[in-house]
Amino acid sequence: MIIPGSSSVTLSRHLASELNMGIVPVEITRFPDDECYVRLHSEIPPKVILIQTTHPDRNILELFLIQNAAREAGARHITTVIPYYGYGRQDKKFQEGESISARKLAHLIQQDSDLVITIDPHKPVLDTFFDIPILMPSAISVIAHFFNDKKIDIVLAPDRGALQRAQDTAALLNSGYDYLDKKRLSGDKVIMEPKTLDVKGKNVLVIDDIISTGGTMALAIHNLKKQGAKAVYAACSHGLFIGQAVTKIKAAGCTQLISTDTLESPHSHVSVAPVIAEALHSYSP
Ligand code: R5P
């Protein structure tokens, strides 16, 4: 059976239908002081799949309480699916005195997990933080599938580090690929080095793992439109869409913005349920 966390109710429904499984009714409420209360309202089989994104913070505690409730109710094998691994960016100490949040969270999650699945983590090194099996499938296949009929000529990564993702997507779409030269100045300030690309009159897809403040994507789209691109689509695995992110991206001239349902939003036009189902099917302990 699948136990849905409150961050992933729709995704849980999709996964349940992919895997032909039932959904455990879960009661999740808050006390007046905002402490979380969790209760599972059915018998729990020995093997369960729990789905919860670790963003924002309140979902993290909720995840731990659901894991605990499942164990207390007799679950012997818990697969914890973390569609978007919040706190996944700090994988080392950049400066003395910092915490390594991605690793700390891994240690807490695995206390009540037997298998972990997370989609497109920001840092591939994430698996080294777990002492239990972890699968990290990519959403690229389902994102590329969405763009199959859009006649994409070229797939672009917003920076060189993300080139592999653009290349893999391009391979599925039979299109070209390239990258832009992004430089991050601060958490919400990015610049793009001038770079001439062969995009005039073309349909372009810009793909990134995360859209947060939307600064990166808006700048990329602005750049491509200036160079004469016909249509510029924007896609990401994880749409955080902080503040005015969507407005900025639309104002830059985006033809269509899509994300997956690792973070559920009005832009979640693609579900990662088949990706999770496939990872589970091909996993042999
Ligand atoms: C950075 O390494 C990531 O891949 C994204 O490019 C970044 O998180 C996007 O952030 P923002 O939307 O705030 O520009």
XYZ file of C-alpha atoms and ligand atoms in Angstrom:
299
model
C 0.000 0.000 0.000
C 0.994 3.597 -0.514
C 0.994 6.122 2.310
C 0.688 9.656 0.925
C 2.327 12.562 2.705
C 0.448 15.838 2.355
C 3.017 17.159 -0.169
C 2.363 14.338 -2.624
C -1.310 13.439 -2.629
C -1.789 13.576 -6.418
C 1.495 11.837 -7.152
C 0.548 9.084 -4.682
C -2.721 8.559 -6.546
C -0.877 8.293 -9.870
C 1.659 5.861 -8.435
C -1.072 3.740 -6.842
C -2.721 3.385 -10.229
C 0.629 2.585 -11.958
C 1.397 -0.117 -9.393
C -2.174 -1.248 -8.838
C -1.890 -0.607 -5.098
C -4.210 0.778 -2.457
C -3.801 4.065 -0.616
C -3.724 4.228 3.173
C -6.082 6.906 4.492
C -3.914 9.247 6.528
C -5.068 11.907 8.936
C -2.613 14.782 9.167
C -3.586 17.766 11.250
C -1.903 20.452 13.309
C -2.442 21.255 16.970
C -3.132 24.888 17.880
C 0.594 25.308 18.561
C 1.303 23.998 15.019
C 2.738 20.665 16.164
C 1.900 17.907 13.706
C -0.475 14.974 14.384
C -0.440 11.888 12.182
C -2.716 8.840 12.268
C -3.020 5.977 9.766
C -6.637 4.900 9.364
C -6.282 1.320 8.120
C -4.404 -1.909 8.647
C -0.801 -1.576 7.478
C 0.691 -4.414 5.412
C 4.305 -5.498 6.065
C 5.563 -3.594 2.996
C 4.578 0.023 2.375
C 5.623 2.891 0.134
C 5.585 6.328 1.724
C 5.708 9.450 -0.435
C 6.721 12.856 0.829
C 8.810 15.694 -0.564
C 11.206 17.216 1.984
C 10.220 20.797 1.276
C 9.212 23.019 2.970
C 10.496 22.248 6.471
C 7.129 21.279 7.940
C 6.894 18.393 5.455
C 10.128 16.942 6.814
C 8.778 16.489 10.321
C 5.534 15.162 8.888
C 7.571 12.556 6.981
C 9.279 11.360 10.170
C 5.938 11.056 11.973
C 4.390 9.060 9.102
C 7.411 6.749 9.010
C 7.087 6.275 12.755
C 3.337 5.638 12.555
C 3.937 3.022 9.839
C 6.571 1.222 11.942
C 4.331 1.411 15.023
C 1.513 -0.124 12.964
C 3.731 -3.067 11.987
C 5.377 -2.090 8.656
C 8.569 -4.131 8.289
C 9.756 -2.758 4.945
C 9.323 0.953 4.251
C 10.212 2.413 0.880
C 10.490 6.158 1.364
C 9.942 8.039 -1.879
C 11.211 11.617 -1.718
C 10.104 13.128 -5.019
C 12.064 16.343 -4.392
C 14.938 16.119 -1.937
C 14.846 19.505 -0.213
C 18.139 20.368 1.565
C 19.951 18.491 -1.202
C 22.245 21.328 -2.249
C 24.611 21.511 0.723
C 26.632 18.344 0.236
C 29.827 19.651 1.832
C 31.174 22.453 3.977
C 31.792 25.390 1.684
C 32.977 27.351 4.732
C 34.138 26.211 8.148
C 31.331 26.024 10.701
C 28.579 25.005 8.260
C 26.375 21.933 8.553
C 26.154 19.369 5.776
C 22.394 19.431 5.471
C 22.006 16.883 2.647
C 23.889 14.271 4.683
C 22.164 15.063 7.979
C 18.750 14.702 6.357
C 19.814 11.375 4.788
C 20.755 10.051 8.233
C 17.380 11.028 9.661
C 15.373 9.650 6.714
C 17.095 6.280 6.734
C 16.363 5.653 10.411
C 12.900 4.427 9.428
C 13.453 3.403 5.794
C 14.608 0.225 4.090
C 14.814 1.695 0.587
C 14.845 5.322 -0.581
C 13.883 6.657 -4.000
C 14.456 10.258 -4.994
C 14.168 11.919 -8.414
C 16.973 13.958 -9.999
C 18.799 15.001 -6.817
C 20.700 18.262 -7.240
C 23.949 16.563 -6.212
C 24.536 13.033 -7.528
C 26.785 12.396 -4.526
C 23.612 12.117 -2.418
C 23.631 8.316 -2.568
C 26.922 8.190 -0.634
C 25.147 9.710 2.380
C 22.839 6.704 2.785
C 23.782 3.376 4.349
C 20.651 1.758 2.903
C 19.804 1.217 -0.783
C 18.823 4.365 -2.672
C 17.563 4.734 -6.243
C 17.868 8.076 -8.037
C 15.980 7.832 -11.341
C 15.676 10.807 -13.678
C 12.523 12.589 -14.856
C 14.089 13.250 -18.254
C 12.150 10.482 -20.020
C 8.730 11.799 -18.970
C 9.699 15.408 -19.654
C 10.985 14.515 -23.143
C 7.795 12.561 -23.788
C 5.746 15.704 -23.082
C 7.693 17.585 -25.765
C 7.500 14.832 -28.388
C 5.002 16.723 -30.561
C 6.493 20.199 -30.076
C 9.110 19.858 -32.836
C 11.985 20.925 -30.574
C 15.059 21.851 -32.641
C 17.497 22.372 -29.802
C 17.647 21.617 -26.071
C 19.666 24.003 -23.930
C 21.171 23.749 -20.477
C 21.333 27.050 -18.564
C 24.934 26.301 -17.597
C 27.727 23.934 -18.559
C 27.209 21.811 -15.431
C 23.717 20.891 -16.635
C 24.830 19.948 -20.150
C 24.425 16.190 -19.629
C 20.730 16.658 -18.815
C 20.241 18.690 -22.025
C 22.187 16.124 -24.038
C 20.142 13.194 -22.658
C 16.866 15.026 -23.336
C 18.004 15.944 -26.847
C 18.826 12.295 -27.552
C 15.213 11.366 -26.733
C 13.857 14.213 -28.889
C 16.245 13.744 -31.797
C 17.302 17.374 -31.523
C 20.515 19.307 -31.080
C 21.797 20.525 -27.720
C 24.006 23.239 -26.287
C 24.472 25.258 -23.109
C 24.369 28.840 -21.933
C 27.018 30.437 -19.754
C 25.311 31.229 -16.458
C 27.168 32.724 -13.525
C 25.563 32.937 -10.084
C 26.450 36.097 -8.169
C 24.229 35.383 -5.132
C 21.185 33.318 -4.094
C 18.847 35.362 -6.295
C 21.210 37.082 -8.748
C 22.498 35.407 -11.890
C 24.085 36.756 -15.059
C 24.561 35.190 -18.462
C 27.745 35.639 -20.419
C 27.042 36.623 -24.046
C 27.042 33.542 -26.258
C 25.825 33.303 -29.845
C 23.698 30.252 -30.473
C 22.109 28.961 -33.652
C 18.509 29.488 -32.482
C 17.059 31.947 -35.024
C 13.546 30.807 -36.020
C 13.909 27.633 -33.946
C 11.904 25.888 -31.244
C 14.055 25.764 -28.136
C 13.640 23.834 -24.890
C 15.557 25.047 -21.844
C 15.787 22.318 -19.214
C 17.026 22.576 -15.626
C 16.757 20.374 -12.550
C 15.280 23.089 -10.306
C 13.481 26.366 -10.909
C 13.653 28.337 -7.682
C 13.445 32.139 -7.990
C 13.129 31.778 -11.772
C 16.106 34.100 -12.342
C 18.109 31.546 -14.309
C 15.240 30.510 -16.564
C 14.005 34.072 -17.195
C 17.488 35.200 -18.200
C 17.958 32.209 -20.500
C 14.608 32.812 -22.216
C 15.290 36.544 -22.568
C 18.643 35.738 -24.190
C 17.177 33.224 -26.616
C 14.294 35.469 -27.660
C 16.810 38.270 -28.295
C 18.699 35.931 -30.586
C 15.521 35.246 -32.592
C 14.247 31.937 -31.201
C 10.688 31.248 -32.423
C 9.382 29.422 -29.334
C 11.128 28.918 -26.015
C 9.787 26.199 -23.731
C 10.975 25.912 -20.118
C 11.034 22.639 -18.212
C 12.329 21.442 -14.881
C 12.087 18.390 -12.671
C 11.468 20.393 -9.513
C 9.374 23.576 -9.702
C 9.807 25.474 -6.440
C 8.586 28.701 -8.100
C 9.539 31.016 -5.238
C 7.956 34.500 -5.149
C 7.517 36.018 -8.613
C 9.309 33.172 -10.431
C 6.443 32.314 -12.796
C 5.698 35.970 -13.598
C 9.378 36.573 -14.410
C 9.543 33.532 -16.687
C 6.339 34.491 -18.524
C 7.460 38.107 -18.876
C 10.690 36.906 -20.505
C 8.579 35.421 -23.324
C 8.242 31.767 -22.333
C 6.003 29.798 -24.704
C 5.118 27.168 -22.082
C 6.441 26.385 -18.617
C 6.249 22.857 -17.289
C 7.470 20.971 -14.260
C 6.831 17.518 -12.854
C 4.761 16.641 -9.794
C 7.763 16.136 -7.471
C 6.487 19.487 -6.195
C 2.800 19.763 -6.974
C 1.806 23.053 -8.637
C -0.391 24.306 -11.501
C 2.656 23.735 -13.754
C 2.985 20.028 -12.918
C 2.032 18.862 -16.403
C 4.139 15.738 -16.137
C 3.958 12.986 -13.525
C 7.008 11.113 -12.271
C 4.798 8.173 -11.217
C 5.952 6.024 -14.206
C 9.583 6.841 -13.334
C 9.124 5.681 -9.732
C 7.180 2.595 -10.835
C 9.921 1.680 -13.308
C 12.616 2.114 -10.631
C 10.686 -0.178 -8.280
C 10.142 -2.791 -11.002
C 13.780 -2.919 -11.984
C 15.097 -2.944 -8.390
C 16.347 -6.233 -7.082
C 17.798 -6.105 -3.573
C 21.527 25.466 -10.074
O 22.583 24.847 -10.012
C 20.250 24.789 -10.459
O 20.462 23.806 -11.406
C 19.236 25.795 -10.963
O 19.760 26.421 -12.114
C 18.915 26.826 -9.926
O 18.505 26.211 -8.738
C 17.839 27.760 -10.418
O 17.641 28.742 -9.458
P 16.840 30.073 -9.784
O 15.511 29.652 -10.364
O 16.699 30.737 -8.444
O 17.659 30.867 -10.732
